[in-house]
Coordinates of C-alpha atoms and ligand atoms in Angstrom, one line a residue:
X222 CA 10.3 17.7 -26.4
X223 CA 11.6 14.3 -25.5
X224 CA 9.1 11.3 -25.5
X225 CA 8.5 10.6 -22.4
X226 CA 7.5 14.4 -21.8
X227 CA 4.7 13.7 -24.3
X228 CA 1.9 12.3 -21.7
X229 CA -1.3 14.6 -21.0
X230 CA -1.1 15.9 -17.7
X231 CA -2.1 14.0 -14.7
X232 CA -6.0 14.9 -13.4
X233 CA -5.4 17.2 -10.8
X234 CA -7.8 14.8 -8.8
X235 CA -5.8 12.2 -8.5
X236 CA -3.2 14.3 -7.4
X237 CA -5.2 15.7 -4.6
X238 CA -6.5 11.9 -4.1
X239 CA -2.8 10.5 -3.4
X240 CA -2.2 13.6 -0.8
X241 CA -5.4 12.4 1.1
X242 CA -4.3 8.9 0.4
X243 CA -1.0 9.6 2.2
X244 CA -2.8 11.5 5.1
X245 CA -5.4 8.8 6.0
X246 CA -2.7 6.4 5.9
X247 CA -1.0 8.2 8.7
X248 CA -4.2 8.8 10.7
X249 CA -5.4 5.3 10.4
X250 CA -1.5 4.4 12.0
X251 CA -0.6 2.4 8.6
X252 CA 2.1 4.6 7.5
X253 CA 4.0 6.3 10.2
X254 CA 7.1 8.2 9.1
X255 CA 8.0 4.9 6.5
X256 CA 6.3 3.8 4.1
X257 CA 4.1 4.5 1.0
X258 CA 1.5 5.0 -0.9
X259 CA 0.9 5.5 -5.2
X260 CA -1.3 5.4 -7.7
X261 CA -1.4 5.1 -11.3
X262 CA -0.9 7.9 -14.1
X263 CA -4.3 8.1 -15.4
X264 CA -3.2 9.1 -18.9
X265 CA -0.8 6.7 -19.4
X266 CA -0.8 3.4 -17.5
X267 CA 3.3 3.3 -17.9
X268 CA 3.7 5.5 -15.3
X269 CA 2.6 5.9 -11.5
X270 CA 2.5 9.0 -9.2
X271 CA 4.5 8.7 -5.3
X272 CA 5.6 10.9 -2.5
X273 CA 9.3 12.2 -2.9
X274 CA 11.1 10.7 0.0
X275 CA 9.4 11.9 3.4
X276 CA 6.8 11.3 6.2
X277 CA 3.2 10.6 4.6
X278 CA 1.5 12.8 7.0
X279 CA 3.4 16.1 5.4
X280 CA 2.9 15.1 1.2
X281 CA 1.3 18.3 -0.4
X282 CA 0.6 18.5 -4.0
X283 CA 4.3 20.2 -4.2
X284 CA 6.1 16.4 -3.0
X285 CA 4.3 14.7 -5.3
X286 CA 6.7 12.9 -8.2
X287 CA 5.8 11.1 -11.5
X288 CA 7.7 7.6 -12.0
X289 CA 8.4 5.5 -15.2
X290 CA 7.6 1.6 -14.2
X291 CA 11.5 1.2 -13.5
X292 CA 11.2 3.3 -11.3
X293 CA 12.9 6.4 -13.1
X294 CA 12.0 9.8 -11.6
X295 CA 10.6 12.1 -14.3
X296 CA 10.3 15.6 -13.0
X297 CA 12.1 14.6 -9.7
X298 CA 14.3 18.0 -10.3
X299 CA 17.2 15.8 -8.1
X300 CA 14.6 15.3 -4.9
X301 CA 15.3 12.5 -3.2
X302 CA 12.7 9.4 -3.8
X303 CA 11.8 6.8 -2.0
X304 CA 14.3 3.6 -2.0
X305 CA 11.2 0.9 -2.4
X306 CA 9.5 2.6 -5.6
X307 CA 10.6 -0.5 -7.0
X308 CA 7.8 -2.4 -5.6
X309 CA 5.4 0.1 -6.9
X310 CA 6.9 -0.2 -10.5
X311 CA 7.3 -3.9 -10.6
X312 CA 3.4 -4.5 -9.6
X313 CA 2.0 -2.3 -12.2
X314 CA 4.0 -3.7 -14.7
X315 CA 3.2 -7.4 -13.4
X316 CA -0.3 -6.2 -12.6
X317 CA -2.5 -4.3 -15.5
X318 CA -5.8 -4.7 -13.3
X319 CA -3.7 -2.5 -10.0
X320 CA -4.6 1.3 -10.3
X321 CA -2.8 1.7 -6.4
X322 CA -0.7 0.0 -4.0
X323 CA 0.3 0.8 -0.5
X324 CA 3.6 -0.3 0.9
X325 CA 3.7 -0.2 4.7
X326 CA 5.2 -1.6 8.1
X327 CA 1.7 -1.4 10.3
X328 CA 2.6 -3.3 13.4
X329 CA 0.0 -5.9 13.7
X330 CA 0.5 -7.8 10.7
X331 CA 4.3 -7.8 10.1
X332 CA 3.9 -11.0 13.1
X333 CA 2.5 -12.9 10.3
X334 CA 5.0 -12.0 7.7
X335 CA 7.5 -14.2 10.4
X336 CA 5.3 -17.2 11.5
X337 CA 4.4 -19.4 8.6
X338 CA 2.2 -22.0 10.7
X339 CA 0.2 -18.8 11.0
X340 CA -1.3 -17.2 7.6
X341 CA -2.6 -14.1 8.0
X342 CA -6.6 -15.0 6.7
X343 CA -9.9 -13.0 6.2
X344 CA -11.5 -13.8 9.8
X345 CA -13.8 -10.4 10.0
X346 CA -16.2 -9.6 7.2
X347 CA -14.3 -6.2 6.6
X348 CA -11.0 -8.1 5.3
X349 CA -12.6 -10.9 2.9
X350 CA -10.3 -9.9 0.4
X351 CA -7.5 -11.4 2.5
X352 CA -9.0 -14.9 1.7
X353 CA -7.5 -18.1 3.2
X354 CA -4.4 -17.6 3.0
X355 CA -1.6 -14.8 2.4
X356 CA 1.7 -15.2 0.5
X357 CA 5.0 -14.4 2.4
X358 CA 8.1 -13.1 0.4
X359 CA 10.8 -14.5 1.8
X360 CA 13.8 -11.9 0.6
X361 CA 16.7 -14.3 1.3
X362 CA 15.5 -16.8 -1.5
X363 CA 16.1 -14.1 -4.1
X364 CA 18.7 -11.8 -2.4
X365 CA 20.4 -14.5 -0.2
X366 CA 21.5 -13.7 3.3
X367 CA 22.3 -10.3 4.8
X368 CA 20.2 -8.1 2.6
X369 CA 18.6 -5.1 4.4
X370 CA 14.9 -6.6 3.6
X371 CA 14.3 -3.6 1.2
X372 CA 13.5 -3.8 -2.0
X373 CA 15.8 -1.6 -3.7
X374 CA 15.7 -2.7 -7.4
X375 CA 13.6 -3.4 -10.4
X376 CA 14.8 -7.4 -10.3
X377 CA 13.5 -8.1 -6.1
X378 CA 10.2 -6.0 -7.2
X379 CA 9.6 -8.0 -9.8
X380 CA 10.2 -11.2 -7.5
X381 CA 7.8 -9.3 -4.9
X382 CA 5.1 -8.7 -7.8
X383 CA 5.6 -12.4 -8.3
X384 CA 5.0 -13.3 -5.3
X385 CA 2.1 -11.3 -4.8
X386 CA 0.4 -12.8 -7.7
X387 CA -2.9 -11.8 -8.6
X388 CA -3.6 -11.6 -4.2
X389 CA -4.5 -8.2 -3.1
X390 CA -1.8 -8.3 -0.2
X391 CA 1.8 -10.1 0.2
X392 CA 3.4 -10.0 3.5
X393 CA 7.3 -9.6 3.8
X394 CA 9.0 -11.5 6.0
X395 CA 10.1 -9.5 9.2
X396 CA 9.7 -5.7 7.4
X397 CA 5.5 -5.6 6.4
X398 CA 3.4 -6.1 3.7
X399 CA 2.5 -4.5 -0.2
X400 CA -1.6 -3.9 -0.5
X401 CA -3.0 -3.2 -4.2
X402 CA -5.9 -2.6 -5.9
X403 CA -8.2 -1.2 -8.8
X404 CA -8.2 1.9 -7.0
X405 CA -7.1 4.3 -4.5
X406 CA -10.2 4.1 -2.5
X407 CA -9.7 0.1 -2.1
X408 CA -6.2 -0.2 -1.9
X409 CA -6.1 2.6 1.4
X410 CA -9.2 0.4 2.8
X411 CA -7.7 -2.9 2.2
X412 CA -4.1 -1.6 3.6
X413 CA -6.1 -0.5 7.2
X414 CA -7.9 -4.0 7.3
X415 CA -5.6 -5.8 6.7
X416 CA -4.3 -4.2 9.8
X417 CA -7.2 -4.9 12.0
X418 CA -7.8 -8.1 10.7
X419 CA -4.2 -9.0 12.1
X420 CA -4.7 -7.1 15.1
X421 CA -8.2 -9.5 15.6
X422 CA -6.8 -12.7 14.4
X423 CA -4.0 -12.1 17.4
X424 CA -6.3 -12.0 19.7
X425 CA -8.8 -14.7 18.6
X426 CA -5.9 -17.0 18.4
X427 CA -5.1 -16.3 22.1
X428 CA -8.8 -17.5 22.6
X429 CA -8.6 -21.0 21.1
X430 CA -9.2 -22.5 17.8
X431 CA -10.6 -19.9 15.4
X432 CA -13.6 -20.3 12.8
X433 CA -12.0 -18.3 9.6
X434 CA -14.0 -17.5 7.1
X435 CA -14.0 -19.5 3.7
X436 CA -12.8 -18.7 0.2
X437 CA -16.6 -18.2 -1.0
X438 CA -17.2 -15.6 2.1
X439 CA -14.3 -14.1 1.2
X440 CA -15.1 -13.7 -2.2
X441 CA -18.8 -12.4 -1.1
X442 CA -17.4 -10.0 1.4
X443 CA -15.1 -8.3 -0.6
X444 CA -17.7 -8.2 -3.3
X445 CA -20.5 -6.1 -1.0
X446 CA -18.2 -4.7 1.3
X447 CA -15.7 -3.1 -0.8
X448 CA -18.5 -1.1 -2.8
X449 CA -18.7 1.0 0.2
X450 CA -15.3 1.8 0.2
X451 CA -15.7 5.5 -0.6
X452 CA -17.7 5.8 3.0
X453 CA -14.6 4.9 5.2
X454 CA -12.8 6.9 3.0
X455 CA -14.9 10.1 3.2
X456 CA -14.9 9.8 7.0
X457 CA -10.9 8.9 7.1
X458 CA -10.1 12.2 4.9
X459 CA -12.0 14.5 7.3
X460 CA -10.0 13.1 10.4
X461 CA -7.1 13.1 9.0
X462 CA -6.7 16.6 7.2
X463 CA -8.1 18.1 10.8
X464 CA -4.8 15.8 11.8
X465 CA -2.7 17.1 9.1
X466 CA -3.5 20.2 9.6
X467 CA -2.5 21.0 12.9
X468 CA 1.3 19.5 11.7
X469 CA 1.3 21.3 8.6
X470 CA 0.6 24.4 11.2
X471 CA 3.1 23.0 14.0
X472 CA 5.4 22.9 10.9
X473 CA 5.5 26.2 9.3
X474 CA 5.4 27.9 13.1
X475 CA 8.7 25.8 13.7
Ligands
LIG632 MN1 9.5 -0.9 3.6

C-alpha cells in the first residue's frame, strides 16, 4: 500500500455533512448547477473532501472524492472533478485555521466583485464577519488578459488564497466569491450571508448614504451570531433534503 493510501478513513459524518452542505447550498440559491462546496479530511489535514464534477443539488455519498492539497484526485477512479479544486487546495494549504470553503457565483454579490468604489461590508448583524471591507481578486494581475476567470491551477489558487488573506470571503472580479471557515456549519452560513448582505447593501445604497457597521460590531456580531450557526443550518437541511428529494425522485423516474 502506497503512502498516500495510509490515512484513517474519513468519519462517515462529515461525509454525510458535505452532501447536506452541497444540498442547502442549492436551496438557499448559492450554488445552482456551478459551483462548490468542501471540507477538510478530518484525519489528515493534507487532504479535503469535494463533489466529483456535477450540480450540488444531486451529490450523494457515492460523488463524493478525496483530494491531495494540489489538488490530485485520490480515489477519483477517472471521474471527472471539478476545474476550480484549486482554490479549495491552495486555501487549506495557505489557511491551517479553514476546516471548509464554499466557492460560488450567487448573483447578488458578484456586482461587487466589479465596482471597486463599492466594497461589499457587513451592514446587517447576520454578516459581521464581512467587516469593512472585502478584498477583490483581480485575475488579470496574475493571469494577464484573456483568461477565462477560472482558477484552473495550483499557482492562481495560491494567488486567490493570497488574496483572501486571513478574511473569511474574497470576491472575484466579474465570476463570484470564495467563503471559508473553521467549519462546515459557518462556512455554508457565511456563503448565504454574504449573499443577503449584498442583496441588502443594493438596495440600501439605492436609499441614500448608508450607516455600515464598524470593525468592532463586526467583530461582536460574528462572535454571538455565528454560535448559532447550527440553527440555520438544522432548518436549511430539512428544506433542502424535502428539495432534494423530489429531484433525486424526478431523477431516477427519468
Ligand atoms: Mn467559479
Amino acid at each position: 500500500m502506497g503512502a498516500e493510501n495510509a490515512t484513517a478513513a474519513v468519519d462517515p459524518q462529515l461525509i454525510s455533512d458535505l452532501i447536506s452542505a452541497n444540498h442547502i447550498l442549492y436551496d438557499q440559491g448559492v450554488l445552482d448547477a456551478f459551483g462548490h462546496v468542501s471540507v477538510r479530511h478530518d484525519k489528515d489535514p493534507q487532504r479535503f473532501l469535494l463533489a466529483r464534477n456535477m450540480a450540488p443539488a444531486l451529490v450523494t455519498a457515492a460523488d463524493i472524492v478525496e483530494f491531495q492539497l494540489d489538488g490530485t484526485a485520490i480515489n477519483g477512479a477517472g471521474r471527472a472533478v471539478y476545474l476550480e479544486r484549486f482554490i479549495h487546495g491552495e486555501i487549506y494549504r495557505a489557511r491551517a485555521d479553514v476546516m471548509a470553503v464554499v466557492h460560488s457565483h450567487s448573483p447578488a454579490v458578484v456586482p461587487f466583485s466589479a465596482v471597486q468604489t463599492s466594497p461589499l461590508r457587513a451592514l446587517c448583524h447576520m454578516a459581521g464577519f464581512l467587516g469593512t471591507s472585502t478584498p477583490i481578486y483581480e485575475i488579470r494581475d496574475f493571469a494577464g488578459d484573456g483568461s477565462d476567470l477560472l482558477i484552473t491551477d495550483n499557482r492562481l489558487g495560491a494567488s486567490l488564497a493570497q488574496v483572501l488573506g486571513q478574511r473569511s470571503v474574497v470576491l472575484m472580479r466579474g465570476h463570484g466569491s470564495t467563503a471559508v471557515a473553521d467549519s462546515l456549519v459557518t462556512a455554508v452560513y457565511r456563503a448565504v450571508y454574504t449573499e443577503i448582505n449584498a442583496r441588502i447593501q443594493t438596495d440600501a445604497l439605492r436609499l441614500g448614504p448608508v450607516n455600515f457597521m464598524s470593525e468592532a460590531e463586526g467583530r461582536s456580531t460574528a462572535q454571538t451570531i455565528e454560535g448559532q450557526g447550527k440553527r440555520a443550518w438544522d432548518l436549511w437541511k430539512k428544506t433542502a433534503e424535502l428539495r432534494c428529494a423530489e429531484l433525486a425522485a424526478a431523477q431516477t423516474a427519468v
